[in-house]
JSON list of C-alpha atoms in Angstrom, two decimals:
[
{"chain": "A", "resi": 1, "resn": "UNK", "atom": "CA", "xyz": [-38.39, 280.04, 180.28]},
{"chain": "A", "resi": 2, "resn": "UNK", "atom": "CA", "xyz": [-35.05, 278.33, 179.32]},
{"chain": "A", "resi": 3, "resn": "UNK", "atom": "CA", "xyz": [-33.43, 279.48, 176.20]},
{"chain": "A", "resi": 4, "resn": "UNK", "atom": "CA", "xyz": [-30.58, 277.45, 174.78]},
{"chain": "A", "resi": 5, "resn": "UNK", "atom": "CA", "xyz": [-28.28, 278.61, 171.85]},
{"chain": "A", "resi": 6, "resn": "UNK", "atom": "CA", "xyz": [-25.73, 276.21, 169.83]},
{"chain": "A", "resi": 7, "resn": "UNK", "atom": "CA", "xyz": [-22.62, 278.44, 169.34]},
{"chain": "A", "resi": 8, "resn": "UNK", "atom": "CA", "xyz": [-21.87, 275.61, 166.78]},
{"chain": "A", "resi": 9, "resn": "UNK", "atom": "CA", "xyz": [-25.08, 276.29, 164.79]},
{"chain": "A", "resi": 10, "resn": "UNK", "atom": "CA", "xyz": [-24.81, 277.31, 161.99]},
{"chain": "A", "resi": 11, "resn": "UNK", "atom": "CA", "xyz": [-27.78, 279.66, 162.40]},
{"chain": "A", "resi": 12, "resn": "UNK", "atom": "CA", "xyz": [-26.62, 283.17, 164.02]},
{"chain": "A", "resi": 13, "resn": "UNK", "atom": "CA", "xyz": [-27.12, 283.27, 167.85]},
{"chain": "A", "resi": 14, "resn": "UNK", "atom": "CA", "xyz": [-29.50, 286.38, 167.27]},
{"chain": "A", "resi": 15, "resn": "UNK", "atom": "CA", "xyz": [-31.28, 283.88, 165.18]},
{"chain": "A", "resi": 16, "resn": "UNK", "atom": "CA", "xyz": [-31.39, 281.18, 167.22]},
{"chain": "A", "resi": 17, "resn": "UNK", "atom": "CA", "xyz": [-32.30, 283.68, 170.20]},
{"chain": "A", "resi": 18, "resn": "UNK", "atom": "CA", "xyz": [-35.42, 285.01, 168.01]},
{"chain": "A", "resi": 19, "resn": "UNK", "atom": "CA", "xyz": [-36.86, 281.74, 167.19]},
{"chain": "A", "resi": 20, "resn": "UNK", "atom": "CA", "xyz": [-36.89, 280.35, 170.37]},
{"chain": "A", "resi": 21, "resn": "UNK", "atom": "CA", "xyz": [-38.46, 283.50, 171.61]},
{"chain": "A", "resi": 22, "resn": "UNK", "atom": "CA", "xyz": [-40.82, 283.78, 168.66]},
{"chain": "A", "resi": 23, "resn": "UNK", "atom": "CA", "xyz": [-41.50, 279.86, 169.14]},
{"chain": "A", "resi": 24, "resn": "UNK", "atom": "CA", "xyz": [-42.28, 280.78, 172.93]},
{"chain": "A", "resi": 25, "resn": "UNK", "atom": "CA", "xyz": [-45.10, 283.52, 171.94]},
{"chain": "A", "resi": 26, "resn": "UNK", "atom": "CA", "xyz": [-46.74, 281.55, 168.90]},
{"chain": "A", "resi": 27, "resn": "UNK", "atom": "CA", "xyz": [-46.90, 278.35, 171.44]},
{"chain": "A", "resi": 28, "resn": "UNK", "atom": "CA", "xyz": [-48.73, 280.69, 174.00]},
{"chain": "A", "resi": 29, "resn": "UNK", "atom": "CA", "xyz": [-45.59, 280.28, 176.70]},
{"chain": "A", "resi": 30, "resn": "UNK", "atom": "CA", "xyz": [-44.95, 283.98, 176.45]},
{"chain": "A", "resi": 31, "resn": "UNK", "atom": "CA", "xyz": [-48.40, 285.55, 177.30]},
{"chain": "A", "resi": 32, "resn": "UNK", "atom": "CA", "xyz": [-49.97, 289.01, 175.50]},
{"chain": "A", "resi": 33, "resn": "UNK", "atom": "CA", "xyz": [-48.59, 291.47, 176.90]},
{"chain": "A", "resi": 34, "resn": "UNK", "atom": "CA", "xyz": [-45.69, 289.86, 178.97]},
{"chain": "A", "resi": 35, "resn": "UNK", "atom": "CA", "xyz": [-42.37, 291.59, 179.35]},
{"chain": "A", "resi": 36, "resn": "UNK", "atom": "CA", "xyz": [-39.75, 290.18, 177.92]},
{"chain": "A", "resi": 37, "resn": "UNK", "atom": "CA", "xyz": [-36.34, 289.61, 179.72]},
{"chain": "A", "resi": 38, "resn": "UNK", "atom": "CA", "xyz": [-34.63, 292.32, 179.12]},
{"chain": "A", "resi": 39, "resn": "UNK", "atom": "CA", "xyz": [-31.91, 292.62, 176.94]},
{"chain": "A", "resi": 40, "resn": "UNK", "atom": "CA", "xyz": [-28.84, 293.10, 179.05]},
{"chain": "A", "resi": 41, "resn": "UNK", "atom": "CA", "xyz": [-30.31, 290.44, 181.67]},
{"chain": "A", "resi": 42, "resn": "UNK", "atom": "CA", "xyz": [-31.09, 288.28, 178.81]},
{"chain": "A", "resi": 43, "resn": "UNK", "atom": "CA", "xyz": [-27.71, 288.70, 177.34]},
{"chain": "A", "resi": 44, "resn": "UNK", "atom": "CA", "xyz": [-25.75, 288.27, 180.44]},
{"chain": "A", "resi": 45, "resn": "UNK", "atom": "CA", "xyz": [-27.76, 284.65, 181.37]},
{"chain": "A", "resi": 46, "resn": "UNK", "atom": "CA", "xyz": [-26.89, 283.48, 177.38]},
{"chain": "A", "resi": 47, "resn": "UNK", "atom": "CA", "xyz": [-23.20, 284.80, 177.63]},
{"chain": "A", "resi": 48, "resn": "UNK", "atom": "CA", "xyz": [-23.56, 287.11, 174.59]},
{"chain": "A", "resi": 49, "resn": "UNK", "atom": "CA", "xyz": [-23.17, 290.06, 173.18]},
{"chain": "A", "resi": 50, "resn": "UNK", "atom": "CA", "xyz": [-25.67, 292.81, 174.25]},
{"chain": "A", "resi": 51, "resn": "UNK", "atom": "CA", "xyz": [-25.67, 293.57, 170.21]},
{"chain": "A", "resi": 52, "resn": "UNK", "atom": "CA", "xyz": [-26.58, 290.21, 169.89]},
{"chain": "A", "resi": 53, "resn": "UNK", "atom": "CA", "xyz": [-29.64, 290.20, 172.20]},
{"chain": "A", "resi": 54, "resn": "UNK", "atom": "CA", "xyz": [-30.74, 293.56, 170.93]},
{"chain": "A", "resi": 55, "resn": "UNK", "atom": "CA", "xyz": [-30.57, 292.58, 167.20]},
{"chain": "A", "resi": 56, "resn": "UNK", "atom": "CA", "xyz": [-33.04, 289.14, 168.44]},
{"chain": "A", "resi": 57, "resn": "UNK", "atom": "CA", "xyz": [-35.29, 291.78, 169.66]},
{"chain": "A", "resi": 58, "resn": "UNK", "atom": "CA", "xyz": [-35.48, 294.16, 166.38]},
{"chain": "A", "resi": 59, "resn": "UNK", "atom": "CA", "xyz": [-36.31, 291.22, 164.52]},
{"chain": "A", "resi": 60, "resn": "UNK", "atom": "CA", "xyz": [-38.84, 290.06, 166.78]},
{"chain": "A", "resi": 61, "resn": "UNK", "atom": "CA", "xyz": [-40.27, 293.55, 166.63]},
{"chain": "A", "resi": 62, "resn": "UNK", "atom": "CA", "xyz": [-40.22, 293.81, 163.11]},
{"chain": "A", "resi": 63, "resn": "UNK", "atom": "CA", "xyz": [-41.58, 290.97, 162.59]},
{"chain": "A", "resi": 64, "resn": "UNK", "atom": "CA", "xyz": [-44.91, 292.24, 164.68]},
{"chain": "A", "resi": 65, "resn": "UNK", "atom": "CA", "xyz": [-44.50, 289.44, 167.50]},
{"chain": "A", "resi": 66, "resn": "UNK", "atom": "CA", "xyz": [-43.75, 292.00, 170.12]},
{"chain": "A", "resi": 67, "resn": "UNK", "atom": "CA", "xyz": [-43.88, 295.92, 170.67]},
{"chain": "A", "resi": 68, "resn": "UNK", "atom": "CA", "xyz": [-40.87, 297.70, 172.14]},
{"chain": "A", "resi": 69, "resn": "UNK", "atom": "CA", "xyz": [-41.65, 300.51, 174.76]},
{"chain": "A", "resi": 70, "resn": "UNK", "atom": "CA", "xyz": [-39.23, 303.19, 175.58]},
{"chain": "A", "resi": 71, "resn": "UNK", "atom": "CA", "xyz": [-37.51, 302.98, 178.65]},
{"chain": "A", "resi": 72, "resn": "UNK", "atom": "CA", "xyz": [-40.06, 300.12, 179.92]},
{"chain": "A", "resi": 73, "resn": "UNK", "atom": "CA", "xyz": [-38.97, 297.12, 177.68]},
{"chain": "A", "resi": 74, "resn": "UNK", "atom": "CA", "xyz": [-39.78, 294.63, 174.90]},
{"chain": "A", "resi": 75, "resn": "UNK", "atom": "CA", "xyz": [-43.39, 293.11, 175.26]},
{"chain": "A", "resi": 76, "resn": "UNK", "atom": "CA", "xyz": [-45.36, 290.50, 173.41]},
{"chain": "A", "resi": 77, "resn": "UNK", "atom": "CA", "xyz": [-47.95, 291.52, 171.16]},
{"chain": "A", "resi": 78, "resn": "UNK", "atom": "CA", "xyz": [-51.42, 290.14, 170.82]},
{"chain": "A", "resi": 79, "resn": "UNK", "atom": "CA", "xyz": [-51.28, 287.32, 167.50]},
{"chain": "A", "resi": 80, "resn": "UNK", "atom": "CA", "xyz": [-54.14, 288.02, 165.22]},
{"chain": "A", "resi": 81, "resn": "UNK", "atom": "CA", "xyz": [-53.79, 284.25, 163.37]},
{"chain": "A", "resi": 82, "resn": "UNK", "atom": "CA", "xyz": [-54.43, 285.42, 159.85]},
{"chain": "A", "resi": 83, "resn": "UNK", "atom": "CA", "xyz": [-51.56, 288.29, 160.48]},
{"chain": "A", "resi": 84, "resn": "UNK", "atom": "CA", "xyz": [-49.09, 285.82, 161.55]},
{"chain": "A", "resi": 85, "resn": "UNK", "atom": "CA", "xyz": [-49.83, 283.13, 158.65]},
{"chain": "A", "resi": 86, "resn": "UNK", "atom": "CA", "xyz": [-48.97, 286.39, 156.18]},
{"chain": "A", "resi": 87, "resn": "UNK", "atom": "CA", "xyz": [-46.09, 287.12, 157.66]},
{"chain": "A", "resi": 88, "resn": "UNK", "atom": "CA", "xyz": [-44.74, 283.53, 158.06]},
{"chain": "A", "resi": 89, "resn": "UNK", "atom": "CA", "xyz": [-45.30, 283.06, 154.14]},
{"chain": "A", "resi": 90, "resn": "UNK", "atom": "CA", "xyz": [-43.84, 286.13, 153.26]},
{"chain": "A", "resi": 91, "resn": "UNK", "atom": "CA", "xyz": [-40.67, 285.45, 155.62]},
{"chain": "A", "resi": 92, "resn": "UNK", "atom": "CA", "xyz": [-40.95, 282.08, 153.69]},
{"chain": "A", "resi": 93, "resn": "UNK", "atom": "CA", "xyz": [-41.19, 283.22, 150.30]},
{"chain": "A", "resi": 94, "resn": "UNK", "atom": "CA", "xyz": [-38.02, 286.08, 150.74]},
{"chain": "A", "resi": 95, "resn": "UNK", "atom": "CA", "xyz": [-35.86, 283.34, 152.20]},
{"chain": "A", "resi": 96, "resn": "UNK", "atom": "CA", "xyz": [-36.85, 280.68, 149.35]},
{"chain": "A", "resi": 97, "resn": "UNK", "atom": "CA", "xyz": [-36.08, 283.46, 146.92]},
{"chain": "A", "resi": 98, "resn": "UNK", "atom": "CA", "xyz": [-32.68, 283.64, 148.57]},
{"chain": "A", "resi": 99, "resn": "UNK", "atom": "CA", "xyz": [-32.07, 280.20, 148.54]},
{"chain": "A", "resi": 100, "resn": "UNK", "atom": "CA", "xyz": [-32.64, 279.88, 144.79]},
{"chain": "A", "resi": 101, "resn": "UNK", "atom": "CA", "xyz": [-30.51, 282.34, 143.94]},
{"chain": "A", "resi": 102, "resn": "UNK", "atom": "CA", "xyz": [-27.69, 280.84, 146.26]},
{"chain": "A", "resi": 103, "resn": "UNK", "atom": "CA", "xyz": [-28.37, 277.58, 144.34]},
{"chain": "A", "resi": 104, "resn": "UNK", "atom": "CA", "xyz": [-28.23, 279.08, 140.94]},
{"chain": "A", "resi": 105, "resn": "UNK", "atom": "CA", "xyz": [-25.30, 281.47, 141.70]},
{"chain": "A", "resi": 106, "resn": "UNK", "atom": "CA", "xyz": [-23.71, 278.11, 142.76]},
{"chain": "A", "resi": 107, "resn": "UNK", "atom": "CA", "xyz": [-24.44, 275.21, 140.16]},
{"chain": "A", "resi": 108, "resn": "UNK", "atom": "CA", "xyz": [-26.55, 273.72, 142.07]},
{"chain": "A", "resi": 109, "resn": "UNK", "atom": "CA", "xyz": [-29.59, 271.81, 140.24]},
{"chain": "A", "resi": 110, "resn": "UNK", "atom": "CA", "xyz": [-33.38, 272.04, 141.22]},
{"chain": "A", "resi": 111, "resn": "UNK", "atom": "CA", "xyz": [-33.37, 268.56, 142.08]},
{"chain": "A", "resi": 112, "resn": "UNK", "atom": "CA", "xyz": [-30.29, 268.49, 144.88]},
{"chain": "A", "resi": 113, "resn": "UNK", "atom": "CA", "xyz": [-31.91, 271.67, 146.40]},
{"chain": "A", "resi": 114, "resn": "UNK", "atom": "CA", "xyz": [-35.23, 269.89, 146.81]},
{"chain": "A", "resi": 115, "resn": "UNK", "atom": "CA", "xyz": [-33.26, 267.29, 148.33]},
{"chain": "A", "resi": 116, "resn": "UNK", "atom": "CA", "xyz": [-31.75, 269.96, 150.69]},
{"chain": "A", "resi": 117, "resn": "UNK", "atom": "CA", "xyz": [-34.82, 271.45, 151.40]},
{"chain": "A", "resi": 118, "resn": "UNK", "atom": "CA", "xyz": [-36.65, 267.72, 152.28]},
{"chain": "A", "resi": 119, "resn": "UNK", "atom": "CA", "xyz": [-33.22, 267.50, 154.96]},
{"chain": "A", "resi": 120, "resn": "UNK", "atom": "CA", "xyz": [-33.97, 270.00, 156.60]},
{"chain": "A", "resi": 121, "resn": "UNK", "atom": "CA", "xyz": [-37.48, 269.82, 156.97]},
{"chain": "A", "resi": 122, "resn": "UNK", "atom": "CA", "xyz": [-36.53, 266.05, 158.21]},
{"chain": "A", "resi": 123, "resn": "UNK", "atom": "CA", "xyz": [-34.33, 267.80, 160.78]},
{"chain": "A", "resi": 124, "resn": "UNK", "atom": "CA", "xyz": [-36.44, 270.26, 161.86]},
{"chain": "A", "resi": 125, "resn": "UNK", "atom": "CA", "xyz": [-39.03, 267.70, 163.46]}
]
């Protein structure tokens, strides 16, 4: 599996790390119970930190898509559907939340950050 960062991105490389990874094991690319890379390997292929790498991981752990074993690795987790759906919408709903307040804190009216919103969804396919 290729992973490929934009270091112009405006999305953290952890983050961008993460998704793809997290893309990988919701398509079904990155099998139950399949080891990922591990982190120094992974960071030494991407050209980042090792902090990096290991912060892409936490995330991925915490958000219940894989299971870290001591001294062994980072390995996907089985996907119960219904789980994942939760999770997704809460990740959605805290990051909306965050977004609103950005917008509010900033002047910026309901309208222009539907707009925004509508962009990026437009980007994203």
């Amino acid at each position: 599996m290729q992973l490929h960062i934009d270091p112009g991105s405006s999305d953290p490389i952890y983050e961008q790390i993460r998704a793809a990874l997290a893309a990988a094991i919701l398509s079904g690319e990155l099998a139950s119970g399949e080891a990922l890379p591990s982190i120094r390997t992974l960071a030494r292929d991407l050209r980042v930190s090792v902090i990096t790498t290991t912060r892409a991981y936490n995330e991925l752990v915490a958000d219940g898509l894989a299971d870290s074993v001591r001294g062994k690795g980072v390995f996907v987790r089985a996907q119960d559907p219904d789980e994942l759906r939760a999770r997704a919408l809460d990740r959605i709903e805290r990051s909306l939340g965050e977004a609103v307040d950005a917008a509010r804190s900033g002047g910026i009216d309901d309208a222009m950050l539907r707009t925004m919103l509508g962009r990026r969804i437009e980007e994203e396919r």
